[in-house]
PDB file of C-alpha atoms in Angstrom:
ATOM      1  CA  UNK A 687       0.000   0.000   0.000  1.00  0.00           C
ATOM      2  CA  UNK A 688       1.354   3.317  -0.919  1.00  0.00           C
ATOM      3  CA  UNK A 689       1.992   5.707   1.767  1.00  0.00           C
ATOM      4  CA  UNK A 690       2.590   9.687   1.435  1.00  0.00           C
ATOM      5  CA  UNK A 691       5.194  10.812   3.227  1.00  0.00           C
ATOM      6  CA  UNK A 692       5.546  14.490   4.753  1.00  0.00           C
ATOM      7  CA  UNK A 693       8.379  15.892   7.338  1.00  0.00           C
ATOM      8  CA  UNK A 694       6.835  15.353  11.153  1.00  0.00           C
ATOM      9  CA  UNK A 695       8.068  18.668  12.273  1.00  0.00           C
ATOM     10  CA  UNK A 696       9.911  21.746  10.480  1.00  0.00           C
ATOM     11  CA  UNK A 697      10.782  24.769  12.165  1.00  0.00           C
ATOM     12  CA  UNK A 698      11.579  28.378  10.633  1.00  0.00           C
ATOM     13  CA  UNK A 699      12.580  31.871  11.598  1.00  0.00           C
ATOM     14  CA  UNK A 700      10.225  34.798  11.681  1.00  0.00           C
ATOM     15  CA  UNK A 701      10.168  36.075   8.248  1.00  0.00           C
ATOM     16  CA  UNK A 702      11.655  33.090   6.964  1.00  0.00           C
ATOM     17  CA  UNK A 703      11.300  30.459   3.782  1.00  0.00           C
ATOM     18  CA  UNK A 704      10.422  27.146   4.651  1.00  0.00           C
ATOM     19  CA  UNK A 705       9.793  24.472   2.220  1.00  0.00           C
ATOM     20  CA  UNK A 706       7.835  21.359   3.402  1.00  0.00           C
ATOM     21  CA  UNK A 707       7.171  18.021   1.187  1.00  0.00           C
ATOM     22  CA  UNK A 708       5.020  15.287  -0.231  1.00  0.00           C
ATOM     23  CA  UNK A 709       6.190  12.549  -1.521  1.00  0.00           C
ATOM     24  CA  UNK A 710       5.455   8.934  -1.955  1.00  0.00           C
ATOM     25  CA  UNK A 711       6.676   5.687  -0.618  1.00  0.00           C
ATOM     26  CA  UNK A 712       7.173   4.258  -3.970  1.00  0.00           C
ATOM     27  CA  UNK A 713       7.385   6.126  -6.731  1.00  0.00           C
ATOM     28  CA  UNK A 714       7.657   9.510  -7.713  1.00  0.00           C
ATOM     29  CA  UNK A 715       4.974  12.703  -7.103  1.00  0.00           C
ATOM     30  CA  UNK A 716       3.719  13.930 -10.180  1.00  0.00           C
ATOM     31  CA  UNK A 717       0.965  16.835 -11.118  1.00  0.00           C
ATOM     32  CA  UNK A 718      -0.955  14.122 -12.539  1.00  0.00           C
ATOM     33  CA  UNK A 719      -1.230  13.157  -8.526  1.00  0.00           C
ATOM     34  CA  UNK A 720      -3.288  16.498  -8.281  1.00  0.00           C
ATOM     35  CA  UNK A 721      -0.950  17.644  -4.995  1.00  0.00           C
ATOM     36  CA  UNK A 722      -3.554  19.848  -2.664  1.00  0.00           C
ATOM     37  CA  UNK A 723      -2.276  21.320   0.500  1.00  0.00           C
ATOM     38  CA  UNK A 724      -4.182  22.007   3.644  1.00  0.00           C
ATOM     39  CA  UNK A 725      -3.695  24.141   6.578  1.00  0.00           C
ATOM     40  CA  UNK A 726      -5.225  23.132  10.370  1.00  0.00           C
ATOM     41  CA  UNK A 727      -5.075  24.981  14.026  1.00  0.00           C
ATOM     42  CA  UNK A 728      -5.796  23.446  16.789  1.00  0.00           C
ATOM     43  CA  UNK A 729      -9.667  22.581  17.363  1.00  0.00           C
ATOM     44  CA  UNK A 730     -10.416  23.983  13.661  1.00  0.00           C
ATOM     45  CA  UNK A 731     -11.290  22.102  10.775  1.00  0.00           C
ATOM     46  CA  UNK A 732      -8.742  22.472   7.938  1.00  0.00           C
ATOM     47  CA  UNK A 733      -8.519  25.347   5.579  1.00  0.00           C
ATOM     48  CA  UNK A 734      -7.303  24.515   1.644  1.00  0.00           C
ATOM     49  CA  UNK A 735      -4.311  26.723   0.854  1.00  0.00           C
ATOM     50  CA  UNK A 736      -3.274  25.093  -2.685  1.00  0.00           C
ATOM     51  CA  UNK A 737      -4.891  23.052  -4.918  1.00  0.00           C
ATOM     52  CA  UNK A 738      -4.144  21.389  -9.003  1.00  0.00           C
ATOM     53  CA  UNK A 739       0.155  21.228  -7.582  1.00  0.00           C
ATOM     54  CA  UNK A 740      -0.176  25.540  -7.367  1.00  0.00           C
ATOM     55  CA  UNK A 741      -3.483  27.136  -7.655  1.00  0.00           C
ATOM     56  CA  UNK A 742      -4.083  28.834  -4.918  1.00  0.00           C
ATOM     57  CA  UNK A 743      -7.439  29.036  -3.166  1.00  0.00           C
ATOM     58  CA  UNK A 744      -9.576  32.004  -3.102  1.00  0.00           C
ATOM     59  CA  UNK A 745      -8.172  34.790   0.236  1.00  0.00           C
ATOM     60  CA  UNK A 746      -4.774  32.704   0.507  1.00  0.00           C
ATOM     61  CA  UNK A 747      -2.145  35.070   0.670  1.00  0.00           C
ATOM     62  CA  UNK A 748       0.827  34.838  -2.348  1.00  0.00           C
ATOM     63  CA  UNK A 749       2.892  33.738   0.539  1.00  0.00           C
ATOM     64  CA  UNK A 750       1.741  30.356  -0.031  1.00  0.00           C
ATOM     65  CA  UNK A 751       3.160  28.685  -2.823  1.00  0.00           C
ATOM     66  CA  UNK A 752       2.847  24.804  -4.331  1.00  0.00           C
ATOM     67  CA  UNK A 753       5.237  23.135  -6.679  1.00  0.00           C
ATOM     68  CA  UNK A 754       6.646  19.749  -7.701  1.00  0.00           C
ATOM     69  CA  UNK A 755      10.230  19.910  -6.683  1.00  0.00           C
ATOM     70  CA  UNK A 756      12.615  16.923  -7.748  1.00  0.00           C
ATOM     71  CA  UNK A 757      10.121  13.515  -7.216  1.00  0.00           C
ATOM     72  CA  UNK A 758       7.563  15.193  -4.848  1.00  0.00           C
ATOM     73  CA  UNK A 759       5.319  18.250  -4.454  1.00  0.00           C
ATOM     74  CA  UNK A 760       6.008  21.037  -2.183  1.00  0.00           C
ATOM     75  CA  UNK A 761       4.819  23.949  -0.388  1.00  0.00           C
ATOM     76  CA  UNK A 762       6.512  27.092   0.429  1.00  0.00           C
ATOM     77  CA  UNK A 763       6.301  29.436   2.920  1.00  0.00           C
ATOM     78  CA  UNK A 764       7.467  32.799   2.307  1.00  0.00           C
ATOM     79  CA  UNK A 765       8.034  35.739   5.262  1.00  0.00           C
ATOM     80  CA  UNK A 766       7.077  33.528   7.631  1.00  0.00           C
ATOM     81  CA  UNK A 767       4.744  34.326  10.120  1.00  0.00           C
ATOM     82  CA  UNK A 768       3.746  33.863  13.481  1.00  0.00           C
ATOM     83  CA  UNK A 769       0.238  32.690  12.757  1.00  0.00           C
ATOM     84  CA  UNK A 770       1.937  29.930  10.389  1.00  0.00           C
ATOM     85  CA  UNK A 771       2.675  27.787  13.611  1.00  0.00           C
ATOM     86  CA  UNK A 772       0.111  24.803  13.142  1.00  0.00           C
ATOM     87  CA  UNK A 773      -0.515  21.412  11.099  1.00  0.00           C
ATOM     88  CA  UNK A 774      -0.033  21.455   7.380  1.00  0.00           C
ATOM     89  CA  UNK A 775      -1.272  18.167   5.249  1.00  0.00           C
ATOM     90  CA  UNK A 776      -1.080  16.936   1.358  1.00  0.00           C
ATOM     91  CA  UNK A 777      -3.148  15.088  -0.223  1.00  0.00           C
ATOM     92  CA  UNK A 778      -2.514  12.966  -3.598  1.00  0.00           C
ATOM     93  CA  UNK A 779      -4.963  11.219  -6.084  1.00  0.00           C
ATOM     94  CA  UNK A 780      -3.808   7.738  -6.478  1.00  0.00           C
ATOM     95  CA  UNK A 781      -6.761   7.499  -9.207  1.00  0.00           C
ATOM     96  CA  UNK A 782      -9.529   5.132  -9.168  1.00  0.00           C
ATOM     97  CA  UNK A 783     -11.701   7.809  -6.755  1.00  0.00           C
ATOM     98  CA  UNK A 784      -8.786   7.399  -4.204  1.00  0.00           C
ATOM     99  CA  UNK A 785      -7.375   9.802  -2.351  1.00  0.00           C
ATOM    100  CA  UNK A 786      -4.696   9.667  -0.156  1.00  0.00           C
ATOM    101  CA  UNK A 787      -3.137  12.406   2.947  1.00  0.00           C
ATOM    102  CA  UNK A 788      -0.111  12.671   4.250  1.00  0.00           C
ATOM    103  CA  UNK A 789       0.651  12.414   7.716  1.00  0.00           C
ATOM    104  CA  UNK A 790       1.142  16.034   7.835  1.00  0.00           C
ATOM    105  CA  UNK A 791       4.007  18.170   9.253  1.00  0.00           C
ATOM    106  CA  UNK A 792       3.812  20.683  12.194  1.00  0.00           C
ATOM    107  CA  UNK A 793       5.421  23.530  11.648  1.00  0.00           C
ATOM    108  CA  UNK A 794       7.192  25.595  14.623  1.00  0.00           C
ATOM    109  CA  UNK A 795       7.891  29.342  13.597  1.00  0.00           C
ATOM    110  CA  UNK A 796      10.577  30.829  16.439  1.00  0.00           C
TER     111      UNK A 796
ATOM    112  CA  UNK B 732     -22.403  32.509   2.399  1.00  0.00           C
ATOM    113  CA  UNK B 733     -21.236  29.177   1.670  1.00  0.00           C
ATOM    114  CA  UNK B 734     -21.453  26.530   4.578  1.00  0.00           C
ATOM    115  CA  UNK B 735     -21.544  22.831   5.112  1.00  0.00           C
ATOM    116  CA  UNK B 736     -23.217  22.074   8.462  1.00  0.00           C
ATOM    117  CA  UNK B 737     -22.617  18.129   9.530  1.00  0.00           C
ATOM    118  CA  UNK B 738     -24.895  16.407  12.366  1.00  0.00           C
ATOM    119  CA  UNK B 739     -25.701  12.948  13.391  1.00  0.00           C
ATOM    120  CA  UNK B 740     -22.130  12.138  15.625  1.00  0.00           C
ATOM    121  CA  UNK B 741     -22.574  10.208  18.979  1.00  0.00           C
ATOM    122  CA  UNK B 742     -21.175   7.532  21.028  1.00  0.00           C
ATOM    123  CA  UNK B 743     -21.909   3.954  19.862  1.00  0.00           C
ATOM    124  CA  UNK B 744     -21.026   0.617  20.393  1.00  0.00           C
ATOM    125  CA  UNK B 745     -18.811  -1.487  18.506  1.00  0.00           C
ATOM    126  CA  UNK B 746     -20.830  -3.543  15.593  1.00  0.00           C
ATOM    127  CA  UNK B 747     -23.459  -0.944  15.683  1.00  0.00           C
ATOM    128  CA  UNK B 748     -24.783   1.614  13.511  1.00  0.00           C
ATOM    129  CA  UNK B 749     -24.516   5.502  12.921  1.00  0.00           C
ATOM    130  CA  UNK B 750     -26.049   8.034  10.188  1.00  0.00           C
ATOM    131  CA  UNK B 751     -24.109  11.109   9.396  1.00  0.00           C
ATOM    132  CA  UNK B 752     -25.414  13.958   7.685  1.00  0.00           C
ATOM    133  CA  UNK B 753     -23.800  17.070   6.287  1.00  0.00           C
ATOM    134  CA  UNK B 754     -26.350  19.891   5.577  1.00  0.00           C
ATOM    135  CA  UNK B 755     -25.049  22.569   2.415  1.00  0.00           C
ATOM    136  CA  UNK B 756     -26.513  25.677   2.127  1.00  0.00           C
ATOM    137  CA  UNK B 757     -24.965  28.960   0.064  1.00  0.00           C
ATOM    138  CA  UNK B 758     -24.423  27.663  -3.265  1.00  0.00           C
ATOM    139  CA  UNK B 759     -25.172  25.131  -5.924  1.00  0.00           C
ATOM    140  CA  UNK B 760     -24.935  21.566  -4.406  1.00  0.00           C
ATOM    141  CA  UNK B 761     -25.673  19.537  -7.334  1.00  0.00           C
ATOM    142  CA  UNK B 762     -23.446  20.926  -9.180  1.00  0.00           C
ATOM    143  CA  UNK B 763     -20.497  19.354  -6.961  1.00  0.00           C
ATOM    144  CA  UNK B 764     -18.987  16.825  -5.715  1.00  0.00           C
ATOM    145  CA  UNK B 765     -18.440  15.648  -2.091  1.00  0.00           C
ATOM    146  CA  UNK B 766     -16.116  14.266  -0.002  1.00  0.00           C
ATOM    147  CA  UNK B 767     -16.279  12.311   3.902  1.00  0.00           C
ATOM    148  CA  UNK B 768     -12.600  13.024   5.817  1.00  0.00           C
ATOM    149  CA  UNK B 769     -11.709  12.164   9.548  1.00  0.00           C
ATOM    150  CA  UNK B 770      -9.672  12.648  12.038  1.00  0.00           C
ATOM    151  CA  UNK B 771      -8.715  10.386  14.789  1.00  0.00           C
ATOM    152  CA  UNK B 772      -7.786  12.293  17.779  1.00  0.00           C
ATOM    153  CA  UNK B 773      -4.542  13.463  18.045  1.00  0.00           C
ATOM    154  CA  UNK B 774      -3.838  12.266  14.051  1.00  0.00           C
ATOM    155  CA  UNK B 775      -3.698  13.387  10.851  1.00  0.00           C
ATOM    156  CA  UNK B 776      -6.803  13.690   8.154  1.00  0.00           C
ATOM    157  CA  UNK B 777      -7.822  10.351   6.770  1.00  0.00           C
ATOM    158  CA  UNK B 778     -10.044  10.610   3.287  1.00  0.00           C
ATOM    159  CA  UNK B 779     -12.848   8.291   3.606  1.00  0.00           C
ATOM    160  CA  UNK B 780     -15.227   8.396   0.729  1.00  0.00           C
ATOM    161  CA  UNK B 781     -16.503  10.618  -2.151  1.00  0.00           C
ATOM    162  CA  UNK B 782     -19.467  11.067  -4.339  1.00  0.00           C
ATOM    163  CA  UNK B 783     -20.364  12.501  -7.655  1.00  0.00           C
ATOM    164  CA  UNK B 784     -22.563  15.371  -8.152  1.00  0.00           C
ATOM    165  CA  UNK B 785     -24.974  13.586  -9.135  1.00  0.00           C
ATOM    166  CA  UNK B 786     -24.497  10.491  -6.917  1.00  0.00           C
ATOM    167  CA  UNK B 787     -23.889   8.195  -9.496  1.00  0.00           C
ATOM    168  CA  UNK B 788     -20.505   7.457  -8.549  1.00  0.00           C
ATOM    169  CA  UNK B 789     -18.851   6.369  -5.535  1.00  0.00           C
ATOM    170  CA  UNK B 790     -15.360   5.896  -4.174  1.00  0.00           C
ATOM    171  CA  UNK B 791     -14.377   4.000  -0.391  1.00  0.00           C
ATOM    172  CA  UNK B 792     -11.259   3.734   1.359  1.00  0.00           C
ATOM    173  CA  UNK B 793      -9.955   0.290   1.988  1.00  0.00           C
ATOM    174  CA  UNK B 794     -10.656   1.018   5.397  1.00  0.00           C
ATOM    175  CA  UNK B 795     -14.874   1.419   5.469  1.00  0.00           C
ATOM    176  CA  UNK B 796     -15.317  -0.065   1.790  1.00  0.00           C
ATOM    177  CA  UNK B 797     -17.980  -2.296   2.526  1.00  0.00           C
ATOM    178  CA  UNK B 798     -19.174  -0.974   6.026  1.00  0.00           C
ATOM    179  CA  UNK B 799     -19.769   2.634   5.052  1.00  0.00           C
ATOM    180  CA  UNK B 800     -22.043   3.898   2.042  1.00  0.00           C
ATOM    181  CA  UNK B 801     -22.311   7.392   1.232  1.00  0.00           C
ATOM    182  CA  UNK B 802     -24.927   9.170  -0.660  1.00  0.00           C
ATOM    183  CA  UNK B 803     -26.570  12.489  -1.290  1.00  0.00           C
ATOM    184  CA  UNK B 804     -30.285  14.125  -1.606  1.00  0.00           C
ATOM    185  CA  UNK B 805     -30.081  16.713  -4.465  1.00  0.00           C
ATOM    186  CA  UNK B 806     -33.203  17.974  -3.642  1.00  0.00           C
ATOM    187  CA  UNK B 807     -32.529  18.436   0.439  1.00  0.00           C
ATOM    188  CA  UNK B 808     -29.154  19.919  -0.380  1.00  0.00           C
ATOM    189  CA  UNK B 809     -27.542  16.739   1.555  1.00  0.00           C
ATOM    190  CA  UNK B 810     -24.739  14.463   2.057  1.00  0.00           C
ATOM    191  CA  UNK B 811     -24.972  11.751   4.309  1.00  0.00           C
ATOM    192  CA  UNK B 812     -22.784   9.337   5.212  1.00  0.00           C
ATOM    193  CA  UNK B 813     -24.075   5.572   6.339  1.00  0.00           C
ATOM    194  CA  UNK B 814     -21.950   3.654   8.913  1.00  0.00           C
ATOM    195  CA  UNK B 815     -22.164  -0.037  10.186  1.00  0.00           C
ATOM    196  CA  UNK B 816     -20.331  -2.154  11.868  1.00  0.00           C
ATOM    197  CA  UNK B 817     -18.268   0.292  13.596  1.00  0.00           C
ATOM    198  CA  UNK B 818     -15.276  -0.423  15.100  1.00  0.00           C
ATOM    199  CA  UNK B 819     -13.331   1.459  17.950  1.00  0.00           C
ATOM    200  CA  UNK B 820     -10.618   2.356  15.094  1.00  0.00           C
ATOM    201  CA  UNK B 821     -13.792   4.349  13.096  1.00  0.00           C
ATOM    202  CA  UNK B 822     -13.773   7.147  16.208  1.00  0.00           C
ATOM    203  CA  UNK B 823     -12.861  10.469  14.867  1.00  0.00           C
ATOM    204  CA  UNK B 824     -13.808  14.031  13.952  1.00  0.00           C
ATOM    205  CA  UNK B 825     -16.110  13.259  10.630  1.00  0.00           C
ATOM    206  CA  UNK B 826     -16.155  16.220   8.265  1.00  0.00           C
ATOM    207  CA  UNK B 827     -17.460  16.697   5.157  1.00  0.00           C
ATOM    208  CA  UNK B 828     -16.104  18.772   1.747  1.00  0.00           C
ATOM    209  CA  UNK B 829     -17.061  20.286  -0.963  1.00  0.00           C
ATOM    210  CA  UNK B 830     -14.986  19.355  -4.066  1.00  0.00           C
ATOM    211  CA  UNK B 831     -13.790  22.142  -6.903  1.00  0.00           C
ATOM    212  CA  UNK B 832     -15.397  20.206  -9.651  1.00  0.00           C
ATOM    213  CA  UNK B 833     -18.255  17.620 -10.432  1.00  0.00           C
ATOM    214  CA  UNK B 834     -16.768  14.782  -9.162  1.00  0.00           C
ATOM    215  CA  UNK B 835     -14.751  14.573  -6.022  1.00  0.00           C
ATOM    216  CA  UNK B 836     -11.561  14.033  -8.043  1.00  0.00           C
ATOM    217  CA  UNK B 837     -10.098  17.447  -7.683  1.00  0.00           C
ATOM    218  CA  UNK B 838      -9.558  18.955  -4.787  1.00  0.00           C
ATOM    219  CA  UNK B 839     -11.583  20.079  -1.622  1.00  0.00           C
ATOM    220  CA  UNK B 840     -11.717  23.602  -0.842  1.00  0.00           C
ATOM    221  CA  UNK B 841     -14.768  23.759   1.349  1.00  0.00           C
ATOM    222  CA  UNK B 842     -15.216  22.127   5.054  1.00  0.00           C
ATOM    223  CA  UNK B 843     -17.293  21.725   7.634  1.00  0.00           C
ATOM    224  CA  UNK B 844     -16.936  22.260  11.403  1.00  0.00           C
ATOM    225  CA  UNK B 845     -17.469  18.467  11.681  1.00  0.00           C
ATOM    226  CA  UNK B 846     -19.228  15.784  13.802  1.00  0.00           C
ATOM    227  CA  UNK B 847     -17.654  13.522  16.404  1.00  0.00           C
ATOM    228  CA  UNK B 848     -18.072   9.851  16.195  1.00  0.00           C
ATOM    229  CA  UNK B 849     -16.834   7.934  19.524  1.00  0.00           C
ATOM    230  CA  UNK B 850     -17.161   3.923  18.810  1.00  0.00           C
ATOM    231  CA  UNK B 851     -17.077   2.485  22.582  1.00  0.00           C
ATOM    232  CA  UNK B 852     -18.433  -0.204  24.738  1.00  0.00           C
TER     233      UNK B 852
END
């Protein structure tokens, strides 16, 4: 069964560029995985930041930025902020009405 | 304003039986399609199943394929998600999602506040 991977933790400065990742078990992530990203404080359901690899959703600040980087997708964080500090997840279409998340990253801005 | 309101969580006993429902409201619902996601506490989101806009198509994870069916009422503006034989590993935050397109193939960019589900003897 394929699994998609994410970093358990990251940490970045204030004002900082951090980079966090998607990526598969097996195999390599493609657009063709439709890569969405999703952002979640604690006790609030989760709020879509990127969708298609790097459309961003409507009111998401150009901060927020998806890619595919090497063999997996990727979101970056520009001018990091304090209110960045919480859960981030991906999620990839394995096809056949399957989807598949991560098992998301928090991310620590200090 | 566009809203997804979901309903129906409780505690229940393993091997039994719960409905879930997800009420839309603010925008076209049969024009899109829908998604279940969970959340265990303390862990990470978990896609569960989808449906067409027009409920003609369906899609499980291995874990609920064949316990839970979902399905939708165009005309109530509803998603609803059917569970049985529940098992302690089905307790979680339910929420439901509103996909870009048709189907529930693209993304999901609108969520509900969700609906806890506690499976417990």
């Amino acid at each position: 069964q394929t699994v998609v991977t994410q970093e358990p933790s990251f940490s970045v400065s204030p004002g900082g560029t951090v980079t966090l990742t998607c990526g598969l078990s097996s195999g390599s992530v493609s657009t063709s995985y439709n890569p969405s990203w999703y952002q979640q404080t604690p006790g609030q359901a989760p709020r879509t930041l990127i969708y298609n690899t790097d459309t961003r959703s409507s009111g998401v600040p150009d901060r927020f930025s998806g890619s595919i980087l090497g063999n997996k997708a990727a979101l970056t964080i520009t001018g990091a902020q304090a209110d960045d500090e919480c859960d981030y997840y991906c999620v990839l279409y394995m096809g056949s009405g399957i989807w598949v998340f991560g098992g998301g990253t928090k991310l620590t801005v200090l | 304003e566009v809203q997804l309101v979901e309903s129906g969580g409780g505690v229940v006993r393993p091997g039994g039986s719960l409905r879930l429902s997800c009420a839309a409201s603010g925008f076209s619902f049969d024009d899109y399609g829908m998604t279940w996601v969970r959340q265990a506490p303390g862990k990470g989101l978990e896609w569960v199943s989808g449906i067409n806009w027009r409920g003609g198509r369906t899609g499980y994870a291995d874990s609920v394929k064949g316990r839970f069916t979902i399905s939708r009422d165009n005309a109530k503006n509803s998603l609803y998600l059917q569970m049985n034989s529940l098992r302690a590993e089905d307790t979680a935050l339910y929420y439901c999602a509103r996909d870009y397109g048709g189907n529930w193939e693209d993304a999901f960019d609108i969520w509900g506040q969700g609906t806890m589900v506690t499976v417990s003897s």
